[in-house]
Amino acid sequence: MSVYSVSNSNSSRFALTGFPGLEIYYVWFSIPFSLIYAMVFLGNCMVLHVIRTEPSLHQPMFYFLTMLAVTDLCMGLSTVHTVLGILWGFTEDISLDACIAQSYFIHGLSFMESSVLLSMAFDRYIAICNPLRYSSILTNDKIMKIGVAILCRSSLLIPPAIIWLKFLDYCHPHFLSHSFCLHQDLIRMACSDIRFNSIYALTLVICTLLLDVVLILTSYTMILHTVLVIASREERIKSLQTCVSHICAVLVFYIPIIGLTMVHRFGKHLSPMVHVLMGNIYILFPPLMNPIIYSIKTQQIRLRIQRLLYLKRA
C-alpha cells in the first residue's frame, strides 16, 4: 500500500503535485520557475531598498507599498522550497505538520495582502476626497497602528481552522492538488467531520476577503464621484492616474483568488493541470507583478530605480 494512501495516520506524508504526466520535463520547467522566483525576490527587494533610501518616498502611500512588498516576499519564501523542490527533484512529499504550517502562511499572507490593498484604497480615498487633511489623518503613528491591525487580523483569525487540521483523520489518498499546501486541499482528503473547518473557513473568507472587496469598491465609488465634480479635465486625469497602480494590484490579486476558488469548488472534473496552473498563478502572479506595476506606473519609484541602475552602470 502506498504511503500516501495510509488511513488514520496523521504522521504520514502527502504527495506534492508538479505537472502531472510531464515529469520528464521538470528540469526545463525549473528554469522559468527559478527565474520567476528570482524576479519576485529581486523586484520586491528593489522596491524596499528604493523606499528605504529615498527620503522623498517616506510617505503613507509608500509605507503601505512597503507592507505589500514584504507580504509578497514572504509569500515567495513560504512556497519556494516545495515548488522548486519538486521540479529539481529534491522533494516529492511533505509531512502533515509542515503542510499545516505552509497552509497557515499561505492563507495568512493572502489575508494580509488583501488587508494591505484595502489600506491602500483608504489612502487613495483620503488623498483625493480629503486632500487638505491627508497628512493629519494618515500620520506615522496611525500607519503603524494600521500595520499592527493588519498583522493581528491576518495571523490571529486563521489558527482555529488550521490547528484543527492536525486532529483530522486522512483516509483518502494523500495526493495534494498543487506543489504546496492549502486548507481546502487538506480537508478534501479528510474522512473526519469537517463541518467546523468548512463553516469557519467560509465565514472567514466572507468577513475578510469579500468584505475587503466591498470596501475597496466603495472607496473607489466615492473617489470617482469626487473626481467627476472636478471642473478641469486635466485634474481629473491626474487624480485618476494616482490610482492606476493600486487598481492593477487589486486585479492582479483578486482575479487569481477567484479563479482558484472556482476551480476548487466547481472544477473537480477538470484536468489536474488546470488546478496546477491556477495554483501557481495564485501564489506567483501577484508577487511577480506588483513590483513591475509600481515600478512602471509610479513615477517616483521609476525615476529612483533608473537613477540607481545608471549609477551602477557608471
mmCIF file of C-alpha atoms in Angstrom:
data_model
loop_
_atom_site.group_PDB
_atom_site.id
_atom_site.type_symbol
_atom_site.label_atom_id
_atom_site.label_comp_id
_atom_site.label_asym_id
_atom_site.label_seq_id
_atom_site.Cartn_x
_atom_site.Cartn_y
_atom_site.Cartn_z
ATOM 1 C CA MET A 1 0.000 0.000 0.000
ATOM 2 C CA SER A 2 1.304 3.492 -0.881
ATOM 3 C CA VAL A 3 2.429 5.684 1.969
ATOM 4 C CA TYR A 4 0.122 8.335 0.573
ATOM 5 C CA SER A 5 -2.926 6.118 0.983
ATOM 6 C CA VAL A 6 -2.392 5.079 4.586
ATOM 7 C CA SER A 7 -5.528 5.823 6.576
ATOM 8 C CA ASN A 8 -5.829 7.302 10.024
ATOM 9 C CA SER A 9 -2.182 8.352 10.010
ATOM 10 C CA ASN A 10 -1.627 11.969 10.923
ATOM 11 C CA SER A 11 2.122 11.361 10.806
ATOM 12 C CA SER A 12 2.011 10.171 7.175
ATOM 13 C CA ARG A 13 3.228 12.254 4.288
ATOM 14 C CA PHE A 14 1.368 13.930 1.438
ATOM 15 C CA ALA A 15 2.458 13.758 -2.195
ATOM 16 C CA LEU A 16 3.056 17.105 -3.885
ATOM 17 C CA THR A 17 1.806 17.569 -7.439
ATOM 18 C CA GLY A 18 4.012 19.233 -10.025
ATOM 19 C CA PHE A 19 2.861 18.928 -13.624
ATOM 20 C CA PRO A 20 1.115 15.530 -13.990
ATOM 21 C CA GLY A 21 2.393 13.491 -16.942
ATOM 22 C CA LEU A 22 5.216 15.913 -17.690
ATOM 23 C CA GLU A 23 7.744 14.703 -15.131
ATOM 24 C CA ILE A 24 10.480 14.214 -17.752
ATOM 25 C CA TYR A 25 10.349 17.960 -18.487
ATOM 26 C CA TYR A 26 10.713 19.092 -14.875
ATOM 27 C CA VAL A 27 14.327 20.158 -15.383
ATOM 28 C CA TRP A 28 13.154 22.502 -18.164
ATOM 29 C CA PHE A 29 10.177 23.778 -16.162
ATOM 30 C CA SER A 30 12.554 24.567 -13.297
ATOM 31 C CA ILE A 31 14.318 27.228 -15.394
ATOM 32 C CA PRO A 32 11.356 29.644 -15.878
ATOM 33 C CA PHE A 33 10.107 28.964 -12.344
ATOM 34 C CA SER A 34 13.561 29.724 -10.911
ATOM 35 C CA LEU A 35 13.662 32.943 -12.933
ATOM 36 C CA ILE A 36 10.190 33.903 -11.703
ATOM 37 C CA TYR A 37 11.184 33.378 -8.069
ATOM 38 C CA ALA A 38 14.407 35.332 -8.656
ATOM 39 C CA MET A 39 12.361 38.191 -10.113
ATOM 40 C CA VAL A 40 9.948 38.027 -7.160
ATOM 41 C CA PHE A 41 12.779 38.345 -4.649
ATOM 42 C CA LEU A 42 14.852 40.898 -6.586
ATOM 43 C CA GLY A 43 11.846 43.017 -7.608
ATOM 44 C CA ASN A 44 10.373 43.317 -4.139
ATOM 45 C CA CYS A 45 13.799 43.835 -2.540
ATOM 46 C CA MET A 46 14.459 46.607 -5.086
ATOM 47 C CA VAL A 47 11.177 48.334 -4.151
ATOM 48 C CA LEU A 48 12.017 48.066 -0.433
ATOM 49 C CA HIS A 49 15.536 49.394 -0.994
ATOM 50 C CA VAL A 50 14.320 52.354 -3.061
ATOM 51 C CA ILE A 51 11.680 53.328 -0.478
ATOM 52 C CA ARG A 52 14.151 52.971 2.407
ATOM 53 C CA THR A 53 16.933 55.030 0.788
ATOM 54 C CA GLU A 54 14.826 57.762 -0.834
ATOM 55 C CA PRO A 55 13.614 60.319 1.770
ATOM 56 C CA SER A 56 11.001 61.733 -0.632
ATOM 57 C CA LEU A 57 9.246 58.341 -0.585
ATOM 58 C CA HIS A 58 8.761 58.343 3.185
ATOM 59 C CA GLN A 59 5.043 58.985 2.791
ATOM 60 C CA PRO A 60 1.924 56.990 3.763
ATOM 61 C CA MET A 61 1.341 55.635 0.263
ATOM 62 C CA PHE A 62 4.848 54.164 0.118
ATOM 63 C CA TYR A 63 4.691 52.814 3.675
ATOM 64 C CA PHE A 64 1.703 50.752 2.552
ATOM 65 C CA LEU A 65 3.646 49.727 -0.556
ATOM 66 C CA THR A 66 6.431 48.553 1.780
ATOM 67 C CA MET A 67 3.905 46.333 3.580
ATOM 68 C CA LEU A 68 2.782 44.950 0.218
ATOM 69 C CA ALA A 69 6.360 44.182 -0.875
ATOM 70 C CA VAL A 70 7.150 42.452 2.445
ATOM 71 C CA THR A 71 3.982 40.353 2.117
ATOM 72 C CA ASP A 72 4.922 39.332 -1.441
ATOM 73 C CA LEU A 73 8.447 38.438 -0.335
ATOM 74 C CA CYS A 74 7.088 36.240 2.446
ATOM 75 C CA MET A 75 4.688 34.526 0.031
ATOM 76 C CA GLY A 76 7.628 33.650 -2.192
ATOM 77 C CA LEU A 77 9.660 32.372 0.762
ATOM 78 C CA SER A 78 6.768 30.217 2.018
ATOM 79 C CA THR A 79 6.392 28.288 -1.259
ATOM 80 C CA VAL A 80 9.805 28.294 -2.985
ATOM 81 C CA HIS A 81 11.108 25.185 -1.213
ATOM 82 C CA THR A 82 8.246 22.931 -2.363
ATOM 83 C CA VAL A 83 7.581 24.442 -5.806
ATOM 84 C CA LEU A 84 11.232 24.376 -6.895
ATOM 85 C CA GLY A 85 11.984 21.325 -4.767
ATOM 86 C CA ILE A 86 9.630 19.115 -6.777
ATOM 87 C CA LEU A 87 10.928 20.484 -10.104
ATOM 88 C CA TRP A 88 14.558 19.977 -9.086
ATOM 89 C CA GLY A 89 13.827 16.501 -7.757
ATOM 90 C CA PHE A 90 14.699 17.302 -4.135
ATOM 91 C CA THR A 91 11.154 16.961 -2.784
ATOM 92 C CA GLU A 92 8.290 14.636 -3.607
ATOM 93 C CA ASP A 93 6.189 14.832 -0.467
ATOM 94 C CA ILE A 94 5.617 16.819 2.696
ATOM 95 C CA SER A 95 4.757 15.889 6.283
ATOM 96 C CA LEU A 96 1.415 16.815 7.812
ATOM 97 C CA ASP A 97 2.975 19.296 10.260
ATOM 98 C CA ALA A 98 4.944 21.041 7.510
ATOM 99 C CA CYS A 99 1.861 21.052 5.289
ATOM 100 C CA ILE A 100 -0.266 22.648 8.006
ATOM 101 C CA ALA A 101 2.436 25.271 8.667
ATOM 102 C CA GLN A 102 2.728 26.112 4.969
ATOM 103 C CA SER A 103 -1.040 26.414 4.561
ATOM 104 C CA TYR A 104 -1.128 28.768 7.562
ATOM 105 C CA PHE A 105 1.448 31.081 5.992
ATOM 106 C CA ILE A 106 -0.095 30.983 2.511
ATOM 107 C CA HIS A 107 -3.631 31.786 3.725
ATOM 108 C CA GLY A 108 -2.387 34.261 6.330
ATOM 109 C CA LEU A 109 -0.311 36.130 3.754
ATOM 110 C CA SER A 110 -3.281 36.199 1.370
ATOM 111 C CA PHE A 111 -5.426 37.813 4.062
ATOM 112 C CA MET A 112 -2.560 40.194 4.816
ATOM 113 C CA GLU A 113 -2.246 41.259 1.175
ATOM 114 C CA SER A 114 -5.990 41.824 0.975
ATOM 115 C CA SER A 115 -5.815 43.980 4.127
ATOM 116 C CA VAL A 116 -2.892 45.988 2.737
ATOM 117 C CA LEU A 117 -4.761 46.595 -0.526
ATOM 118 C CA LEU A 118 -7.749 47.814 1.496
ATOM 119 C CA SER A 119 -5.465 50.180 3.434
ATOM 120 C CA MET A 120 -4.033 51.478 0.160
ATOM 121 C CA ALA A 121 -7.575 52.107 -1.098
ATOM 122 C CA PHE A 122 -8.237 54.113 2.077
ATOM 123 C CA ASP A 123 -5.025 56.057 1.425
ATOM 124 C CA ARG A 124 -6.168 56.936 -2.108
ATOM 125 C CA TYR A 125 -9.631 57.884 -0.810
ATOM 126 C CA ILE A 126 -8.183 60.345 1.722
ATOM 127 C CA ALA A 127 -5.672 61.738 -0.790
ATOM 128 C CA ILE A 128 -8.350 62.509 -3.391
ATOM 129 C CA CYS A 129 -11.523 63.132 -1.373
ATOM 130 C CA ASN A 130 -9.963 64.933 1.603
ATOM 131 C CA PRO A 131 -6.511 66.147 0.481
ATOM 132 C CA LEU A 132 -6.244 69.027 2.961
ATOM 133 C CA ARG A 133 -6.433 66.633 5.922
ATOM 134 C CA TYR A 134 -4.333 63.869 4.354
ATOM 135 C CA SER A 135 -1.192 64.457 6.417
ATOM 136 C CA SER A 136 -3.150 64.924 9.649
ATOM 137 C CA ILE A 137 -5.231 61.756 9.164
ATOM 138 C CA LEU A 138 -2.506 59.396 7.970
ATOM 139 C CA THR A 139 0.204 60.164 10.493
ATOM 140 C CA ASN A 140 3.126 57.787 11.080
ATOM 141 C CA ASP A 141 1.536 56.719 14.364
ATOM 142 C CA LYS A 142 -1.760 55.821 12.671
ATOM 143 C CA ILE A 143 0.031 53.960 9.882
ATOM 144 C CA MET A 144 1.883 51.919 12.485
ATOM 145 C CA LYS A 145 -1.418 51.084 14.182
ATOM 146 C CA ILE A 146 -2.915 50.071 10.829
ATOM 147 C CA GLY A 147 0.104 47.830 10.234
ATOM 148 C CA VAL A 148 -0.308 46.150 13.632
ATOM 149 C CA ALA A 149 -4.043 45.698 12.992
ATOM 150 C CA ILE A 150 -3.294 44.085 9.613
ATOM 151 C CA LEU A 151 -0.778 41.724 11.212
ATOM 152 C CA CYS A 152 -3.175 40.725 14.000
ATOM 153 C CA ARG A 153 -6.112 40.270 11.632
ATOM 154 C CA SER A 154 -4.056 38.077 9.298
ATOM 155 C CA SER A 155 -2.346 35.936 11.924
ATOM 156 C CA LEU A 156 -4.916 35.500 14.696
ATOM 157 C CA LEU A 157 -8.095 34.660 12.780
ATOM 158 C CA ILE A 158 -6.727 31.665 10.876
ATOM 159 C CA PRO A 159 -5.343 29.327 13.625
ATOM 160 C CA PRO A 160 -8.712 27.794 14.717
ATOM 161 C CA ALA A 161 -9.262 26.223 11.287
ATOM 162 C CA ILE A 162 -5.588 25.455 10.642
ATOM 163 C CA ILE A 163 -4.878 23.874 14.041
ATOM 164 C CA TRP A 164 -7.963 21.651 13.725
ATOM 165 C CA LEU A 165 -6.362 20.072 10.628
ATOM 166 C CA LYS A 166 -3.919 18.336 12.976
ATOM 167 C CA PHE A 167 -6.738 16.372 14.610
ATOM 168 C CA LEU A 168 -8.466 15.137 11.456
ATOM 169 C CA ASP A 169 -8.093 11.603 10.089
ATOM 170 C CA TYR A 170 -6.911 11.487 6.481
ATOM 171 C CA CYS A 171 -8.139 8.233 4.958
ATOM 172 C CA HIS A 172 -8.389 9.358 1.333
ATOM 173 C CA PRO A 173 -5.332 9.085 -0.945
ATOM 174 C CA HIS A 174 -2.718 11.611 0.186
ATOM 175 C CA PHE A 175 -2.242 13.433 -3.092
ATOM 176 C CA LEU A 176 -2.255 17.241 -2.996
ATOM 177 C CA SER A 177 -3.563 19.203 -5.988
ATOM 178 C CA HIS A 178 -0.562 21.548 -6.016
ATOM 179 C CA SER A 179 3.130 21.733 -5.211
ATOM 180 C CA PHE A 180 2.174 23.456 -1.946
ATOM 181 C CA CYS A 181 -0.460 23.019 0.761
ATOM 182 C CA LEU A 182 -3.855 24.692 1.023
ATOM 183 C CA HIS A 183 -6.550 24.289 3.671
ATOM 184 C CA GLN A 184 -9.195 23.262 1.132
ATOM 185 C CA ASP A 185 -6.857 20.619 -0.263
ATOM 186 C CA LEU A 186 -6.269 19.006 3.127
ATOM 187 C CA ILE A 187 -9.920 18.840 4.188
ATOM 188 C CA ARG A 188 -10.714 17.205 0.830
ATOM 189 C CA MET A 189 -8.639 14.201 1.973
ATOM 190 C CA ALA A 190 -10.124 14.009 5.468
ATOM 191 C CA CYS A 191 -12.701 11.412 6.475
ATOM 192 C CA SER A 192 -13.449 13.110 9.830
ATOM 193 C CA ASP A 193 -16.222 15.623 10.409
ATOM 194 C CA ILE A 194 -15.065 18.777 8.592
ATOM 195 C CA ARG A 195 -18.148 20.941 9.197
ATOM 196 C CA PHE A 196 -16.279 23.243 11.583
ATOM 197 C CA ASN A 197 -13.462 23.808 9.074
ATOM 198 C CA SER A 198 -15.869 24.373 6.199
ATOM 199 C CA ILE A 199 -18.141 26.784 8.077
ATOM 200 C CA TYR A 200 -15.306 28.667 9.772
ATOM 201 C CA ALA A 201 -13.319 28.979 6.533
ATOM 202 C CA LEU A 202 -16.356 30.277 4.640
ATOM 203 C CA THR A 203 -17.151 32.769 7.410
ATOM 204 C CA LEU A 204 -13.531 33.921 7.434
ATOM 205 C CA VAL A 205 -13.473 34.471 3.673
ATOM 206 C CA ILE A 206 -16.732 36.453 3.830
ATOM 207 C CA CYS A 207 -15.537 38.591 6.767
ATOM 208 C CA THR A 208 -12.112 39.296 5.272
ATOM 209 C CA LEU A 209 -11.627 38.894 1.530
ATOM 210 C CA LEU A 210 -15.217 39.586 0.494
ATOM 211 C CA LEU A 211 -15.585 42.471 2.962
ATOM 212 C CA ASP A 212 -12.296 43.956 1.716
ATOM 213 C CA VAL A 213 -13.524 43.813 -1.891
ATOM 214 C CA VAL A 214 -16.775 45.575 -0.949
ATOM 215 C CA LEU A 215 -14.907 48.307 0.954
ATOM 216 C CA ILE A 216 -12.394 48.793 -1.880
ATOM 217 C CA LEU A 217 -15.247 49.139 -4.392
ATOM 218 C CA THR A 218 -17.000 51.579 -2.037
ATOM 219 C CA SER A 219 -13.862 53.707 -1.721
ATOM 220 C CA TYR A 220 -13.443 53.868 -5.491
ATOM 221 C CA THR A 221 -17.111 54.744 -5.942
ATOM 222 C CA MET A 222 -16.582 57.760 -3.670
ATOM 223 C CA ILE A 223 -13.287 58.586 -5.400
ATOM 224 C CA LEU A 224 -14.990 58.516 -8.800
ATOM 225 C CA HIS A 225 -17.807 60.730 -7.521
ATOM 226 C CA THR A 226 -15.270 63.247 -6.194
ATOM 227 C CA VAL A 227 -13.211 63.206 -9.405
ATOM 228 C CA LEU A 228 -16.270 63.749 -11.628
ATOM 229 C CA VAL A 229 -17.135 67.020 -9.895
ATOM 230 C CA ILE A 230 -13.668 68.415 -10.628
ATOM 231 C CA ALA A 231 -14.046 71.028 -13.341
ATOM 232 C CA SER A 232 -10.710 70.567 -15.093
ATOM 233 C CA ARG A 233 -10.274 67.519 -17.326
ATOM 234 C CA GLU A 234 -6.530 67.553 -16.660
ATOM 235 C CA GLU A 235 -7.095 67.440 -12.910
ATOM 236 C CA ARG A 236 -9.472 64.511 -13.306
ATOM 237 C CA ILE A 237 -6.904 62.534 -15.279
ATOM 238 C CA LYS A 238 -4.146 63.422 -12.841
ATOM 239 C CA SER A 239 -6.251 62.293 -9.874
ATOM 240 C CA LEU A 240 -7.230 59.007 -11.501
ATOM 241 C CA GLN A 241 -3.648 58.293 -12.576
ATOM 242 C CA THR A 242 -2.610 58.127 -8.926
ATOM 243 C CA CYS A 243 -4.991 55.160 -8.551
ATOM 244 C CA VAL A 244 -3.921 53.148 -11.603
ATOM 245 C CA SER A 245 -1.158 51.207 -9.829
ATOM 246 C CA HIS A 246 -3.439 50.258 -6.963
ATOM 247 C CA ILE A 247 -6.291 49.196 -9.260
ATOM 248 C CA CYS A 248 -3.867 46.961 -11.186
ATOM 249 C CA ALA A 249 -2.576 45.447 -7.926
ATOM 250 C CA VAL A 250 -6.162 44.756 -6.792
ATOM 251 C CA LEU A 251 -6.995 42.995 -10.078
ATOM 252 C CA VAL A 252 -3.718 41.024 -10.048
ATOM 253 C CA PHE A 253 -4.501 39.750 -6.536
ATOM 254 C CA TYR A 254 -8.255 39.066 -6.579
ATOM 255 C CA ILE A 255 -8.670 37.571 -10.067
ATOM 256 C CA PRO A 256 -6.338 34.582 -9.358
ATOM 257 C CA ILE A 257 -8.029 34.028 -5.966
ATOM 258 C CA ILE A 258 -11.469 33.961 -7.590
ATOM 259 C CA GLY A 259 -10.174 31.659 -10.337
ATOM 260 C CA LEU A 260 -8.594 29.220 -7.866
ATOM 261 C CA THR A 261 -11.734 29.225 -5.702
ATOM 262 C CA MET A 262 -13.919 28.434 -8.720
ATOM 263 C CA VAL A 263 -11.585 25.607 -9.776
ATOM 264 C CA HIS A 264 -11.625 24.047 -6.279
ATOM 265 C CA ARG A 265 -15.371 24.490 -5.866
ATOM 266 C CA PHE A 266 -16.704 23.598 -9.314
ATOM 267 C CA GLY A 267 -13.754 22.107 -11.226
ATOM 268 C CA LYS A 268 -13.473 18.689 -9.587
ATOM 269 C CA HIS A 269 -13.780 17.015 -13.001
ATOM 270 C CA LEU A 270 -11.272 19.337 -14.708
ATOM 271 C CA SER A 271 -7.812 18.177 -15.704
ATOM 272 C CA PRO A 272 -5.296 18.208 -12.808
ATOM 273 C CA MET A 273 -3.210 20.533 -14.988
ATOM 274 C CA VAL A 274 -5.862 23.251 -14.596
ATOM 275 C CA HIS A 275 -5.590 23.004 -10.797
ATOM 276 C CA VAL A 276 -1.793 23.163 -11.002
ATOM 277 C CA LEU A 277 -1.753 26.191 -13.307
ATOM 278 C CA MET A 278 -4.336 28.122 -11.269
ATOM 279 C CA GLY A 279 -2.458 27.326 -8.054
ATOM 280 C CA ASN A 280 0.857 28.567 -9.455
ATOM 281 C CA ILE A 281 -0.783 31.728 -10.789
ATOM 282 C CA TYR A 282 -2.333 32.330 -7.352
ATOM 283 C CA ILE A 283 0.990 32.168 -5.448
ATOM 284 C CA LEU A 284 3.332 33.675 -8.063
ATOM 285 C CA PHE A 285 1.440 36.205 -10.193
ATOM 286 C CA PRO A 286 0.812 38.930 -7.549
ATOM 287 C CA PRO A 287 4.360 38.848 -6.039
ATOM 288 C CA LEU A 288 5.815 38.936 -9.554
ATOM 289 C CA MET A 289 3.597 41.671 -10.972
ATOM 290 C CA ASN A 290 3.309 44.123 -8.063
ATOM 291 C CA PRO A 291 6.946 45.369 -8.248
ATOM 292 C CA ILE A 292 6.626 45.668 -12.034
ATOM 293 C CA ILE A 293 3.333 47.579 -11.781
ATOM 294 C CA TYR A 294 4.622 50.056 -9.200
ATOM 295 C CA SER A 295 7.994 50.463 -10.933
ATOM 296 C CA ILE A 296 6.285 51.357 -14.221
ATOM 297 C CA LYS A 297 3.251 53.297 -13.008
ATOM 298 C CA THR A 298 4.716 55.185 -10.028
ATOM 299 C CA GLN A 299 6.953 57.987 -11.282
ATOM 300 C CA GLN A 300 8.923 58.470 -8.044
ATOM 301 C CA ILE A 301 9.909 54.789 -7.876
ATOM 302 C CA ARG A 302 10.592 54.548 -11.608
ATOM 303 C CA LEU A 303 12.945 57.543 -11.581
ATOM 304 C CA ARG A 304 14.742 56.331 -8.447
ATOM 305 C CA ILE A 305 15.295 52.857 -9.956
ATOM 306 C CA GLN A 306 16.553 54.419 -13.195
ATOM 307 C CA ARG A 307 18.994 56.551 -11.198
ATOM 308 C CA LEU A 308 20.108 53.512 -9.229
ATOM 309 C CA LEU A 309 20.711 51.441 -12.371
ATOM 310 C CA TYR A 310 22.507 54.364 -14.041
ATOM 311 C CA LEU A 311 24.858 54.750 -11.074
ATOM 312 C CA LYS A 312 25.638 51.024 -11.099
ATOM 313 C CA ARG A 313 26.454 51.173 -14.803
ATOM 314 C CA ALA A 314 28.639 54.226 -14.281
#
